[in-house]
Coordinates of C-alpha atoms in Angstrom, one line a residue:
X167 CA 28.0 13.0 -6.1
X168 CA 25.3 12.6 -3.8
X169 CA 26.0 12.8 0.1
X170 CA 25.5 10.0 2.1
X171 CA 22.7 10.6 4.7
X172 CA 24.2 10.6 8.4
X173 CA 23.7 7.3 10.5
X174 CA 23.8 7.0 13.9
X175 CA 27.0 4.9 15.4
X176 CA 26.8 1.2 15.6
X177 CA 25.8 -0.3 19.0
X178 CA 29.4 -0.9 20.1
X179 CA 30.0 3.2 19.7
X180 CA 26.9 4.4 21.3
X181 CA 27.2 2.4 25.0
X182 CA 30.8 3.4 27.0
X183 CA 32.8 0.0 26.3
X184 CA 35.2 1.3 29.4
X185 CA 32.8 -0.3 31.9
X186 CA 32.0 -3.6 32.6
X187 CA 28.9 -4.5 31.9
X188 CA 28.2 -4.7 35.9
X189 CA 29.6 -1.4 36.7
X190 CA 26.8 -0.3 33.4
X191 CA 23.9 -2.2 35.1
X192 CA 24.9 -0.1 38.5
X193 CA 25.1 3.3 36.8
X194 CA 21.6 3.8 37.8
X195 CA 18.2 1.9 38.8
X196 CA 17.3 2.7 34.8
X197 CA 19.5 1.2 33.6
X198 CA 17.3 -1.2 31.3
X199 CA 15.1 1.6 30.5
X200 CA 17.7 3.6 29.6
X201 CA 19.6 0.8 27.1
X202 CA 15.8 0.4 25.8
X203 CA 15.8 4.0 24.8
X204 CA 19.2 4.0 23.5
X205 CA 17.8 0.9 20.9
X206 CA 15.2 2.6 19.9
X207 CA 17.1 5.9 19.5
X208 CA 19.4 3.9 17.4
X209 CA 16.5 1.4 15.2
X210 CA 14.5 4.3 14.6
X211 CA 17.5 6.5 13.3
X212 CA 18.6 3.5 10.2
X213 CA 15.2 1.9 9.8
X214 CA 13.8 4.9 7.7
X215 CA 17.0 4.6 5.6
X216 CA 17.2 0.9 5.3
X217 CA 13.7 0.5 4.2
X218 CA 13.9 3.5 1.5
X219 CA 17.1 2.1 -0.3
X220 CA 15.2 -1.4 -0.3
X221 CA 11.8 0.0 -2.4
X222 CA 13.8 2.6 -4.0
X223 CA 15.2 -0.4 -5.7
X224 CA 12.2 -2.3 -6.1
X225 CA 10.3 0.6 -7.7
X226 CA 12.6 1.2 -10.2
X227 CA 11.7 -2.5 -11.4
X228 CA 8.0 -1.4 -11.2
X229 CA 8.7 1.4 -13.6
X230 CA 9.6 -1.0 -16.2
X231 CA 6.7 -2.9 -15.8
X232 CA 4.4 -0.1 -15.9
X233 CA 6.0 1.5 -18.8
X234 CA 7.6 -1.2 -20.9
X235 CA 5.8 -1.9 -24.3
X236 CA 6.2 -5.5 -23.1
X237 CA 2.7 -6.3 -21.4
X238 CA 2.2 -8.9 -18.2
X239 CA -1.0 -10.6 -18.2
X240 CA -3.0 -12.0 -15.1
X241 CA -4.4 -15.5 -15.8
X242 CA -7.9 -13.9 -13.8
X243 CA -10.3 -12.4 -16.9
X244 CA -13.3 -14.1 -15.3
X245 CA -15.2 -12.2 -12.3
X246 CA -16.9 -15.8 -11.7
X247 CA -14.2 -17.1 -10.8
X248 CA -13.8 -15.3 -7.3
X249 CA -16.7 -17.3 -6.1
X250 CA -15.1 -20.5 -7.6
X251 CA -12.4 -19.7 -4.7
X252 CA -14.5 -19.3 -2.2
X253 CA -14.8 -15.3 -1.8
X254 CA -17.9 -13.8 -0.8
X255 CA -19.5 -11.0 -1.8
X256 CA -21.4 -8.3 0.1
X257 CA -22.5 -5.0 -1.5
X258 CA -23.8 -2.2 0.9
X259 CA -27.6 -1.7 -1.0
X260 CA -27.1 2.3 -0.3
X261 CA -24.9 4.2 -2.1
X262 CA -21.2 5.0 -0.1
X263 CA -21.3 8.7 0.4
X264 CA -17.4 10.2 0.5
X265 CA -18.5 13.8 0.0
X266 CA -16.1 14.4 2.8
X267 CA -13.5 13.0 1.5
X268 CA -13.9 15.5 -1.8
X269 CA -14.2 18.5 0.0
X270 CA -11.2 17.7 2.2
X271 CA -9.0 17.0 -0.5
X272 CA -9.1 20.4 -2.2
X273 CA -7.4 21.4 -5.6
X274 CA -7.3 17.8 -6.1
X275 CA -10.3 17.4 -9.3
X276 CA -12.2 13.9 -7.5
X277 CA -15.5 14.6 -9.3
X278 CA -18.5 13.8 -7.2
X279 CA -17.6 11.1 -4.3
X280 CA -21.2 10.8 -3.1
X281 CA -22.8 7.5 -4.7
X282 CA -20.0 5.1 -4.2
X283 CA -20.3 0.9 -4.3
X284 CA -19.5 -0.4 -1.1
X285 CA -17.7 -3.7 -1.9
X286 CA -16.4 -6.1 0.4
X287 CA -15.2 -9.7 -0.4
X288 CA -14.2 -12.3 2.3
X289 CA -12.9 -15.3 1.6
X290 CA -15.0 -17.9 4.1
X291 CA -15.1 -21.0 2.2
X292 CA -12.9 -23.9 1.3
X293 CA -13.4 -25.3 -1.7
X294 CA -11.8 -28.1 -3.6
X295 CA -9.9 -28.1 -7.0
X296 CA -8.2 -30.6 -9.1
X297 CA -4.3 -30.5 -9.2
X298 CA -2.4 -33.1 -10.9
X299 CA -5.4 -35.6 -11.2
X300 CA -5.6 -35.0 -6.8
X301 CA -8.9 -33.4 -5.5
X302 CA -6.8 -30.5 -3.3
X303 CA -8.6 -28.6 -0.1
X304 CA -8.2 -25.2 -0.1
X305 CA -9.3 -23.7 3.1
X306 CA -11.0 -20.5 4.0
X307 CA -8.4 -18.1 4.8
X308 CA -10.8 -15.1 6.2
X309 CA -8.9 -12.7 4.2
X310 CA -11.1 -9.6 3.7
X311 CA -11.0 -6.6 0.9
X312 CA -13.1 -3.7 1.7
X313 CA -13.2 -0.9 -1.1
X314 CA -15.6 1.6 -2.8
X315 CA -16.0 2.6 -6.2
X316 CA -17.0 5.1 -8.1
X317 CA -17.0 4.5 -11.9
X318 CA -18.3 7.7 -12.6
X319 CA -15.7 9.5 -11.2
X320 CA -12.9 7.0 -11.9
X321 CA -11.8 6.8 -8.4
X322 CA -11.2 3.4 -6.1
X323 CA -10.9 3.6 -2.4
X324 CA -8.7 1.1 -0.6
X325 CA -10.0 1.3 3.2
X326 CA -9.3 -1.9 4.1
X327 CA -7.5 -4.8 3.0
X328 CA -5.8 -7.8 4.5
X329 CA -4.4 -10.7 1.9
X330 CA -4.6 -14.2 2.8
X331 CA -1.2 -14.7 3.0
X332 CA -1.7 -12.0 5.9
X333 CA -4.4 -13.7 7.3
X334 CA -2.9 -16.9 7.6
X335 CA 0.6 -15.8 8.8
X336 CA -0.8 -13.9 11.8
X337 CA -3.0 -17.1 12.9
X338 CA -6.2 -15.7 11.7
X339 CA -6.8 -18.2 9.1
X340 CA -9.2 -20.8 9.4
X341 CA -6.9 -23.1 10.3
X342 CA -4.9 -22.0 13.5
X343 CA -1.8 -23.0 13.3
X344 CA -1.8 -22.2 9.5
X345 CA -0.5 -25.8 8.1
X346 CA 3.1 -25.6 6.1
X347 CA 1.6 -27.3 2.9
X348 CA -1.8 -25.9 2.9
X349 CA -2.1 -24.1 -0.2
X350 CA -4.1 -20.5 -0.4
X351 CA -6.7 -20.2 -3.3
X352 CA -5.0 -19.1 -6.4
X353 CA -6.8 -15.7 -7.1
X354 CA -5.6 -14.2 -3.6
X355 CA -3.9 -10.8 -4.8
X356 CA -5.9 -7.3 -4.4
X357 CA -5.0 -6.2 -7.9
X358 CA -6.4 -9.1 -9.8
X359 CA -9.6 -8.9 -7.5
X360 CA -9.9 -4.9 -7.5
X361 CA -9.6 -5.2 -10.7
X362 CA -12.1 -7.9 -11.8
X363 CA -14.8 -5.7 -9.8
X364 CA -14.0 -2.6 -11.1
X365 CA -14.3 -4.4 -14.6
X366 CA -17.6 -5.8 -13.6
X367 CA -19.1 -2.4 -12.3
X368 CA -18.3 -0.6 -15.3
X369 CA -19.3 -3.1 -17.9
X370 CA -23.0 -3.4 -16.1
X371 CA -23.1 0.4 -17.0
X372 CA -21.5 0.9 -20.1
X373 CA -25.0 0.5 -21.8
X374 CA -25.8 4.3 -21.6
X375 CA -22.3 5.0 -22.3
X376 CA -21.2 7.3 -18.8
X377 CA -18.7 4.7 -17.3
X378 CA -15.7 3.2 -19.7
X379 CA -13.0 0.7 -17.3
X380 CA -10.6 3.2 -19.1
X381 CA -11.7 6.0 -17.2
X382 CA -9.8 5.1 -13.7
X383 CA -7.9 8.3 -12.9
X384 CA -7.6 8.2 -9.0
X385 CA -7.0 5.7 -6.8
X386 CA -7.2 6.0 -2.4
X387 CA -4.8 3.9 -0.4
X388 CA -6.5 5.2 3.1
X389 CA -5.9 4.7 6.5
X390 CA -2.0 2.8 6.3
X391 CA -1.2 1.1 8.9
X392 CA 1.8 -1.3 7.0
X393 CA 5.2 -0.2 8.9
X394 CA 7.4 -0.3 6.0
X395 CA 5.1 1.9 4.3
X396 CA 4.7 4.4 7.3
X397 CA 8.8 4.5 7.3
X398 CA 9.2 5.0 3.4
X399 CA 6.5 8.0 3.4
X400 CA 8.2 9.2 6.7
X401 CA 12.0 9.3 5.3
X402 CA 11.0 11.0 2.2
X403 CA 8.8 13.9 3.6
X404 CA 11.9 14.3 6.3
X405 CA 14.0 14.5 2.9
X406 CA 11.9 17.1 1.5
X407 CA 11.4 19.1 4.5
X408 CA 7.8 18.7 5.3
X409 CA 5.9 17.1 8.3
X410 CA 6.7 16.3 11.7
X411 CA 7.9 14.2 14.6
X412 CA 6.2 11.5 15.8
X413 CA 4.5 13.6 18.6
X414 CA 5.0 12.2 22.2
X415 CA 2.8 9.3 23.3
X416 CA 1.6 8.4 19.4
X417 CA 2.7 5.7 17.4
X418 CA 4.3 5.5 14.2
X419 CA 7.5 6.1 12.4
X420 CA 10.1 8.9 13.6
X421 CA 8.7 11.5 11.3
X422 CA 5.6 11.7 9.8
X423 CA 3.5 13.4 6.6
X424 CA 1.9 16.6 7.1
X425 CA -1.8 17.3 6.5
X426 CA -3.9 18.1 3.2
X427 CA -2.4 19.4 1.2
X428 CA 0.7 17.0 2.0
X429 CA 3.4 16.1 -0.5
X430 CA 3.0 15.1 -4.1
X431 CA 6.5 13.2 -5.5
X432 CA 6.1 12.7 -9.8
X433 CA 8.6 10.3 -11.5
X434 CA 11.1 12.6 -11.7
X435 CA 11.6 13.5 -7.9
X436 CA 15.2 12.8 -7.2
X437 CA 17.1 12.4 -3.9
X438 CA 20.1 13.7 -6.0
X439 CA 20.7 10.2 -7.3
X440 CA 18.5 8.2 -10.4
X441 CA 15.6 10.3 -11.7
X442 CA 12.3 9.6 -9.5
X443 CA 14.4 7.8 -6.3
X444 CA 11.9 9.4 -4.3
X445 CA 9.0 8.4 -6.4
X446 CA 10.0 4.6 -6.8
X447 CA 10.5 3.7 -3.3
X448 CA 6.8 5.2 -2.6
X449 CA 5.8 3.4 -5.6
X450 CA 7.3 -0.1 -4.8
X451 CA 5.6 0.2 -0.6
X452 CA 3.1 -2.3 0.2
X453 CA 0.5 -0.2 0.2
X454 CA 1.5 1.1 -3.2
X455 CA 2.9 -1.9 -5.4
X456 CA -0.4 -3.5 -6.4
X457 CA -1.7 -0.5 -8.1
X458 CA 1.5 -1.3 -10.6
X459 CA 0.2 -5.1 -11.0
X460 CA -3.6 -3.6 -11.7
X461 CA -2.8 -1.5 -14.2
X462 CA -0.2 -3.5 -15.8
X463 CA -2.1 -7.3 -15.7
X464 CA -4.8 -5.4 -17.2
X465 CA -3.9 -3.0 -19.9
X466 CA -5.7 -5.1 -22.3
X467 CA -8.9 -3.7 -20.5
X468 CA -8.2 -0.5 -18.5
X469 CA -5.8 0.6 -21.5
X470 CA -1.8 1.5 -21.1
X471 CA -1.9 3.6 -17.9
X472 CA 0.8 4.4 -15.5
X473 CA 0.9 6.0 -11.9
X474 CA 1.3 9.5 -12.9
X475 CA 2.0 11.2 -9.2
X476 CA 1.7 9.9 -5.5
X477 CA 0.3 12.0 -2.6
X478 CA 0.8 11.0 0.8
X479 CA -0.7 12.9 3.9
X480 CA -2.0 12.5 7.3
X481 CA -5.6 12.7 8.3
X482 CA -5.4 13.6 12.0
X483 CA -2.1 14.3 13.2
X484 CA -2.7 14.7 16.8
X485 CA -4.1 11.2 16.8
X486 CA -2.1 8.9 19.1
X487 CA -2.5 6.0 16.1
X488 CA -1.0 7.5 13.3
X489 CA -2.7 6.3 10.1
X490 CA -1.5 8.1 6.3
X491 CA -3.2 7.8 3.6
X492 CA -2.0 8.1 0.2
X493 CA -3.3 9.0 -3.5
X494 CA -2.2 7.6 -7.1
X495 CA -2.5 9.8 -9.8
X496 CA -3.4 7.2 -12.9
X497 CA -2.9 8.5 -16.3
X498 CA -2.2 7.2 -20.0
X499 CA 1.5 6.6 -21.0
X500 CA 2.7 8.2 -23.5
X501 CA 5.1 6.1 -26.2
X502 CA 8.2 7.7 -26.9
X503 CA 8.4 9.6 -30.2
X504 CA 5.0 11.1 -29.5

């Protein structure tokens, strides 16, 4: 039977209840500073745990979808129709040079990460579409996607991307306050819109026959700063004894990934409970989940693949922002029986 991790008491056994709560505010001039601690001391300790019991569960639903013989489609086939939403392209002309991104990331077969596509996509228009016989607004959102490709090599780099259901709930829409009924444009997700460039990229150089969509073997999730993700990665390198404390001064979870080569959890990682716990909850993370809906809303084009392994590391770890990164393994699935 597995063994309950150990949480810190509940509020009510941490503070000495014998006092009133005037004789506590006299103990000492830091009094506030030192409840302050004693919250954080105490958020920080069950945070980690909460969070990992909440994607554990949520990856394990993800595993189905990635591996079920029944397919989920994505209404979004059509790379036109990004433009018809009001996201705008911009492709660096120069070629996105990640050679040190290969050479860091050794034992790890990248291929050659130095002629990359530069793609960003900004959504900075509102357009206008009919719904239910009513011409509706849909209004620029300023969400932005920033990635780089490399079809050759069957790698996609995630550097930066905020949704625009992100956008708009942190005021940064183009509408400030965000209104309550204002709808944002239907094709909004990263997978759908990864994936639709990816799709395009490789189909424009499929002539010579070097670059098939199938060929997507790695895919970058770099520089995380989602908080639930940060804690996720943090509670299961602290479970499998790698990493470190959050150093003095820096920000970030309680405990944090180590560097290159960091950890790698497969599918059947356990924590002592289901088969893969470990795996799922890494899987199901923000920064993680829409790799499941690109492969599975698009097996029809990239083929059946699944996420075969997840690596999760940090770049500097003496930096007082701490930002992991993380690496998807993408591979075929195998049917059962073969």
């Amino acid at each position: 039977m597995r063994t309950p991790p150990i949480l810190p008491p509940p509020p009510n056994l941490v503070f000495n209840e014998s006092l009133s709560n005037n004789q506590r505010l006299r103990e000492n001039d830091n009094g506030a500073d030192a409840l302050h601690l004693q919250e954080r001391a105490l958020f920080d300790g069950i945070k980690p745990w909460i969070l990992y019991k909440k994607y554990r569960k949520k990856g394990r639903d993800l595993r189905c979808v990635l591996e079920g013989t029944k397919t989920t489609s994505t209404p979004w086939t059509d790379y036109g129709a990004l433009e018809t939403w009001g996201w705008q392209l911009t492709q660096d002309e120069e070629d996105s040079d990640y050679s040190h991104v290969q050479e860091q990331c050794t034992g790890v077969d990248l291929g050659d990460l130095s002629a990359g596509t530069s793609i960003i996509w900004d959504h900075l228009e509102t357009t206008e579409h009919t719904t239910n016989g009513k011409q509706v607004p849909y209004y620029a959102t300023n969400a932005e996607y920033i990635n780089v490709f490399f079809p050759a090599a069957g790698v996609i780099m995630a550097n930066v991307n905020y949704g625009p259901s992100y956008k708009t709930s942190q005021g940064l829409g183009s509408l400030d306050p965000w209104p309550k009924d204002a709808p944002l444009p239907k094709i909004k997700q990263w997978s759908d819109i990864v994936a639709l460039t990816w799709l395009h990229l490789t189909a424009a150089t499929t002539t010579g026959g070097s670059h098939q969509p199938q060929n997507l073997r790695w895919l970058f999730r770099r520089i995380i700063r989602n908080d639930d993700t940060q804690n996720v990665i943090g509670y299961v390198c602290k479970q499998k004894k790698v990493g470190q404390a959050r150093p003095k001064g820096s920000t970030g979870p309680p405990w944090q990934a180590p560097v290159w080569p960091g950890l790698v959890v497969r599918p059947t990682e356990s924590d002592g409970g289901s088969e893969g716990d470990f795996f799922n909850a890494l899987l199901a993370t923000p920064n993680a989940n829409g790799v499941v809906w690109l492969l599975a809303q698009h097996r029809e084009q990239l083929g059946w693949k699944t996420v075969k392994s997840i690596r999760v590391w940090s770049d500097l770890p003496s930096s007082v922002v701490y930002s992991p990164s993380m690496l998807l393994e993408i591979g075929d699935v195998v049917p059962a029986g073969e």
